[in-house]
Amino acid sequence: MRKLVAFFIIGILLSCATKAQNKTEEKKYTVTKTDAEWKRLLSPVQYYVLREAGTERPFTSPLNKNHKKGTFTCAACKTPLYKSEHKFDSGTGWPSFDRAIKGNVELDVDYKIGYARTELKCNTCGSHLGHSFKDGPKETTGMRHCINGIALEFVPKN
């Protein structure tokens, strides 16, 4: 009987945990701005994609057909994110890369469409870039970073 009472008391104590006790600390980014500052800095479409995790329409980005040598940077904070040699044509309508520049892209989990997807964010400012999928080129990483072109700026190689 004592074991049953002890089990019952432990159950009650564990059920008293609040969300505040389980809350994980939100990531701090190097570049932070208020919503008003981001709205002044970005176009309305860039704000929608980068700050509200929106998606641009497929096949609308001029970066889809960009095959020049250089680096793709975050449109919000200019952090280098992807090298042109890792870009490939996935046929999806968005610029695709098989890997990011190490340490510059954060992987997060996104449940916005009802199931878990790997969201890609700029590791410097937290801006939404796109999503990662495991259907990329098998001869390299096997990954496809499907990135909104509006979230990127291209810097040609000198």
PDB file of C-alpha atoms in Angstrom:
ATOM      1  CA  MET A   1       0.000   0.000   0.000  1.00  0.00           C
ATOM      2  CA  ARG A   2       2.883   2.404   0.810  1.00  0.00           C
ATOM      3  CA  LYS A   3       4.334   1.848  -2.676  1.00  0.00           C
ATOM      4  CA  LEU A   4       0.998   2.746  -4.235  1.00  0.00           C
ATOM      5  CA  VAL A   5       0.727   5.955  -2.157  1.00  0.00           C
ATOM      6  CA  ALA A   6       4.338   6.912  -3.003  1.00  0.00           C
ATOM      7  CA  PHE A   7       3.684   6.273  -6.696  1.00  0.00           C
ATOM      8  CA  PHE A   8       0.537   8.426  -6.522  1.00  0.00           C
ATOM      9  CA  ILE A   9       2.388  11.310  -4.810  1.00  0.00           C
ATOM     10  CA  ILE A  10       5.241  11.193  -7.331  1.00  0.00           C
ATOM     11  CA  GLY A  11       2.674  11.266 -10.153  1.00  0.00           C
ATOM     12  CA  ILE A  12       1.024  14.371  -8.697  1.00  0.00           C
ATOM     13  CA  LEU A  13       4.353  16.146  -8.259  1.00  0.00           C
ATOM     14  CA  LEU A  14       5.420  15.405 -11.836  1.00  0.00           C
ATOM     15  CA  SER A  15       2.111  16.667 -13.201  1.00  0.00           C
ATOM     16  CA  CYS A  16       2.682  20.036 -11.496  1.00  0.00           C
ATOM     17  CA  ALA A  17       5.462  20.974 -13.906  1.00  0.00           C
ATOM     18  CA  THR A  18       4.529  24.161 -15.748  1.00  0.00           C
ATOM     19  CA  LYS A  19       5.387  25.271 -19.250  1.00  0.00           C
ATOM     20  CA  ALA A  20       7.659  27.898 -17.718  1.00  0.00           C
ATOM     21  CA  GLN A  21       9.737  25.141 -16.159  1.00  0.00           C
ATOM     22  CA  ASN A  22      10.016  23.293 -19.485  1.00  0.00           C
ATOM     23  CA  LYS A  23      10.571  26.358 -21.673  1.00  0.00           C
ATOM     24  CA  THR A  24      13.822  26.295 -23.593  1.00  0.00           C
ATOM     25  CA  GLU A  25      15.719  29.511 -23.938  1.00  0.00           C
ATOM     26  CA  GLU A  26      15.206  31.231 -27.296  1.00  0.00           C
ATOM     27  CA  LYS A  27      18.324  31.481 -29.441  1.00  0.00           C
ATOM     28  CA  LYS A  28      20.110  34.816 -29.449  1.00  0.00           C
ATOM     29  CA  TYR A  29      21.302  35.981 -32.865  1.00  0.00           C
ATOM     30  CA  THR A  30      24.262  38.273 -33.538  1.00  0.00           C
ATOM     31  CA  VAL A  31      22.130  40.599 -35.682  1.00  0.00           C
ATOM     32  CA  THR A  32      18.826  41.561 -34.083  1.00  0.00           C
ATOM     33  CA  LYS A  33      16.348  44.226 -35.119  1.00  0.00           C
ATOM     34  CA  THR A  34      12.804  45.179 -34.263  1.00  0.00           C
ATOM     35  CA  ASP A  35      10.016  44.327 -36.709  1.00  0.00           C
ATOM     36  CA  ALA A  36       9.849  47.997 -37.675  1.00  0.00           C
ATOM     37  CA  GLU A  37      13.582  48.035 -38.459  1.00  0.00           C
ATOM     38  CA  TRP A  38      13.300  44.853 -40.569  1.00  0.00           C
ATOM     39  CA  LYS A  39      10.328  46.358 -42.441  1.00  0.00           C
ATOM     40  CA  ARG A  40      12.371  49.463 -43.296  1.00  0.00           C
ATOM     41  CA  LEU A  41      15.359  47.359 -44.410  1.00  0.00           C
ATOM     42  CA  LEU A  42      13.528  44.703 -46.474  1.00  0.00           C
ATOM     43  CA  SER A  43      11.009  44.827 -49.310  1.00  0.00           C
ATOM     44  CA  PRO A  44       7.501  43.585 -48.404  1.00  0.00           C
ATOM     45  CA  VAL A  45       8.148  40.231 -50.147  1.00  0.00           C
ATOM     46  CA  GLN A  46      11.538  39.836 -48.440  1.00  0.00           C
ATOM     47  CA  TYR A  47       9.951  40.636 -45.070  1.00  0.00           C
ATOM     48  CA  TYR A  48       7.222  38.041 -45.698  1.00  0.00           C
ATOM     49  CA  VAL A  49       9.749  35.317 -46.563  1.00  0.00           C
ATOM     50  CA  LEU A  50      12.654  36.166 -44.254  1.00  0.00           C
ATOM     51  CA  ARG A  51      10.821  37.326 -41.129  1.00  0.00           C
ATOM     52  CA  GLU A  52       7.408  35.602 -41.400  1.00  0.00           C
ATOM     53  CA  ALA A  53       8.719  32.286 -42.842  1.00  0.00           C
ATOM     54  CA  GLY A  54       6.755  32.692 -46.055  1.00  0.00           C
ATOM     55  CA  THR A  55       7.500  31.075 -49.400  1.00  0.00           C
ATOM     56  CA  GLU A  56       7.968  32.826 -52.717  1.00  0.00           C
ATOM     57  CA  ARG A  57       6.242  31.445 -55.795  1.00  0.00           C
ATOM     58  CA  PRO A  58       8.316  28.784 -57.595  1.00  0.00           C
ATOM     59  CA  PHE A  59      10.216  29.689 -60.789  1.00  0.00           C
ATOM     60  CA  THR A  60      10.108  33.437 -59.989  1.00  0.00           C
ATOM     61  CA  SER A  61      13.665  33.991 -58.752  1.00  0.00           C
ATOM     62  CA  PRO A  62      16.324  35.107 -61.230  1.00  0.00           C
ATOM     63  CA  LEU A  63      18.799  33.174 -59.053  1.00  0.00           C
ATOM     64  CA  ASN A  64      17.342  29.882 -60.371  1.00  0.00           C
ATOM     65  CA  LYS A  65      19.255  30.349 -63.631  1.00  0.00           C
ATOM     66  CA  ASN A  66      22.334  31.962 -62.065  1.00  0.00           C
ATOM     67  CA  HIS A  67      25.310  29.719 -62.871  1.00  0.00           C
ATOM     68  CA  LYS A  68      28.054  32.281 -62.190  1.00  0.00           C
ATOM     69  CA  LYS A  69      30.844  31.637 -59.679  1.00  0.00           C
ATOM     70  CA  GLY A  70      30.408  33.393 -56.361  1.00  0.00           C
ATOM     71  CA  THR A  71      28.672  33.326 -52.997  1.00  0.00           C
ATOM     72  CA  PHE A  72      25.015  33.571 -52.028  1.00  0.00           C
ATOM     73  CA  THR A  73      24.500  35.714 -48.922  1.00  0.00           C
ATOM     74  CA  CYS A  74      21.569  36.372 -46.589  1.00  0.00           C
ATOM     75  CA  ALA A  75      19.494  39.219 -48.041  1.00  0.00           C
ATOM     76  CA  ALA A  76      18.817  40.512 -44.521  1.00  0.00           C
ATOM     77  CA  CYS A  77      22.293  40.574 -42.934  1.00  0.00           C
ATOM     78  CA  LYS A  78      24.739  39.703 -45.771  1.00  0.00           C
ATOM     79  CA  THR A  79      26.140  36.577 -44.061  1.00  0.00           C
ATOM     80  CA  PRO A  80      27.687  34.191 -46.649  1.00  0.00           C
ATOM     81  CA  LEU A  81      25.414  31.130 -46.778  1.00  0.00           C
ATOM     82  CA  TYR A  82      26.085  29.093 -49.925  1.00  0.00           C
ATOM     83  CA  LYS A  83      28.869  28.729 -52.499  1.00  0.00           C
ATOM     84  CA  SER A  84      27.977  28.561 -56.194  1.00  0.00           C
ATOM     85  CA  GLU A  85      29.815  25.247 -56.633  1.00  0.00           C
ATOM     86  CA  HIS A  86      27.243  23.608 -54.315  1.00  0.00           C
ATOM     87  CA  LYS A  87      24.237  24.881 -56.296  1.00  0.00           C
ATOM     88  CA  PHE A  88      22.341  22.465 -58.558  1.00  0.00           C
ATOM     89  CA  ASP A  89      19.152  22.485 -60.630  1.00  0.00           C
ATOM     90  CA  SER A  90      16.607  20.477 -58.666  1.00  0.00           C
ATOM     91  CA  GLY A  91      13.729  21.297 -61.021  1.00  0.00           C
ATOM     92  CA  THR A  92      11.631  22.465 -58.066  1.00  0.00           C
ATOM     93  CA  GLY A  93      11.560  26.156 -58.979  1.00  0.00           C
ATOM     94  CA  TRP A  94      13.750  27.379 -56.127  1.00  0.00           C
ATOM     95  CA  PRO A  95      17.535  27.726 -55.904  1.00  0.00           C
ATOM     96  CA  SER A  96      18.892  24.476 -54.475  1.00  0.00           C
ATOM     97  CA  PHE A  97      22.196  23.634 -52.804  1.00  0.00           C
ATOM     98  CA  ASP A  98      23.602  20.361 -51.498  1.00  0.00           C
ATOM     99  CA  ARG A  99      25.255  22.032 -48.495  1.00  0.00           C
ATOM    100  CA  ALA A 100      25.678  25.363 -46.722  1.00  0.00           C
ATOM    101  CA  ILE A 101      28.806  27.196 -45.664  1.00  0.00           C
ATOM    102  CA  LYS A 102      29.670  25.488 -42.391  1.00  0.00           C
ATOM    103  CA  GLY A 103      28.229  27.181 -39.309  1.00  0.00           C
ATOM    104  CA  ASN A 104      26.246  29.833 -41.210  1.00  0.00           C
ATOM    105  CA  VAL A 105      22.901  28.060 -41.613  1.00  0.00           C
ATOM    106  CA  GLU A 106      20.840  26.886 -38.658  1.00  0.00           C
ATOM    107  CA  LEU A 107      18.594  23.816 -38.842  1.00  0.00           C
ATOM    108  CA  ASP A 108      15.295  24.095 -36.980  1.00  0.00           C
ATOM    109  CA  VAL A 109      12.038  22.135 -36.953  1.00  0.00           C
ATOM    110  CA  ASP A 110       8.933  23.543 -38.627  1.00  0.00           C
ATOM    111  CA  TYR A 111       5.436  22.075 -38.076  1.00  0.00           C
ATOM    112  CA  LYS A 112       3.535  24.731 -40.068  1.00  0.00           C
ATOM    113  CA  ILE A 113       2.000  22.281 -42.557  1.00  0.00           C
ATOM    114  CA  GLY A 114       1.101  19.611 -40.020  1.00  0.00           C
ATOM    115  CA  TYR A 115       4.273  17.532 -39.938  1.00  0.00           C
ATOM    116  CA  ALA A 116       7.919  18.093 -39.067  1.00  0.00           C
ATOM    117  CA  ARG A 117      10.184  19.607 -41.727  1.00  0.00           C
ATOM    118  CA  THR A 118      13.753  20.837 -41.387  1.00  0.00           C
ATOM    119  CA  GLU A 119      13.657  24.616 -41.623  1.00  0.00           C
ATOM    120  CA  LEU A 120      16.807  26.484 -42.649  1.00  0.00           C
ATOM    121  CA  LYS A 121      17.583  29.841 -41.035  1.00  0.00           C
ATOM    122  CA  CYS A 122      20.449  32.295 -41.216  1.00  0.00           C
ATOM    123  CA  ASN A 123      22.580  31.593 -38.161  1.00  0.00           C
ATOM    124  CA  THR A 124      23.456  35.295 -37.837  1.00  0.00           C
ATOM    125  CA  CYS A 125      20.013  36.964 -37.922  1.00  0.00           C
ATOM    126  CA  GLY A 126      17.516  34.066 -37.716  1.00  0.00           C
ATOM    127  CA  SER A 127      15.890  34.849 -41.060  1.00  0.00           C
ATOM    128  CA  HIS A 128      13.925  32.042 -42.725  1.00  0.00           C
ATOM    129  CA  LEU A 129      15.656  30.762 -45.859  1.00  0.00           C
ATOM    130  CA  GLY A 130      13.770  27.605 -46.839  1.00  0.00           C
ATOM    131  CA  HIS A 131      13.785  23.886 -46.014  1.00  0.00           C
ATOM    132  CA  SER A 132      16.102  20.894 -46.251  1.00  0.00           C
ATOM    133  CA  PHE A 133      15.164  17.575 -47.861  1.00  0.00           C
ATOM    134  CA  LYS A 134      16.962  14.252 -48.298  1.00  0.00           C
ATOM    135  CA  ASP A 135      16.461  14.075 -52.066  1.00  0.00           C
ATOM    136  CA  GLY A 136      19.571  15.900 -53.257  1.00  0.00           C
ATOM    137  CA  PRO A 137      22.422  14.604 -55.408  1.00  0.00           C
ATOM    138  CA  LYS A 138      23.467  11.181 -54.130  1.00  0.00           C
ATOM    139  CA  GLU A 139      27.004  11.645 -55.474  1.00  0.00           C
ATOM    140  CA  THR A 140      27.568  14.542 -53.021  1.00  0.00           C
ATOM    141  CA  THR A 141      25.650  14.947 -49.758  1.00  0.00           C
ATOM    142  CA  GLY A 142      22.220  13.611 -50.737  1.00  0.00           C
ATOM    143  CA  MET A 143      20.711  16.798 -49.297  1.00  0.00           C
ATOM    144  CA  ARG A 144      18.697  19.522 -51.009  1.00  0.00           C
ATOM    145  CA  HIS A 145      18.571  22.926 -49.377  1.00  0.00           C
ATOM    146  CA  CYS A 146      15.532  24.422 -51.101  1.00  0.00           C
ATOM    147  CA  ILE A 147      15.992  28.172 -50.649  1.00  0.00           C
ATOM    148  CA  ASN A 148      13.745  31.122 -51.440  1.00  0.00           C
ATOM    149  CA  GLY A 149      15.665  33.215 -53.981  1.00  0.00           C
ATOM    150  CA  ILE A 150      14.316  36.414 -52.414  1.00  0.00           C
ATOM    151  CA  ALA A 151      16.137  35.425 -49.198  1.00  0.00           C
ATOM    152  CA  LEU A 152      19.492  35.503 -51.018  1.00  0.00           C
ATOM    153  CA  GLU A 153      21.810  37.997 -52.667  1.00  0.00           C
ATOM    154  CA  PHE A 154      24.505  36.895 -55.085  1.00  0.00           C
ATOM    155  CA  VAL A 155      28.073  38.192 -54.750  1.00  0.00           C
ATOM    156  CA  PRO A 156      30.125  37.316 -57.865  1.00  0.00           C
ATOM    157  CA  LYS A 157      33.620  35.952 -57.422  1.00  0.00           C
ATOM    158  CA  ASN A 158      36.276  38.588 -58.192  1.00  0.00           C
TER     159      ASN A 158
END
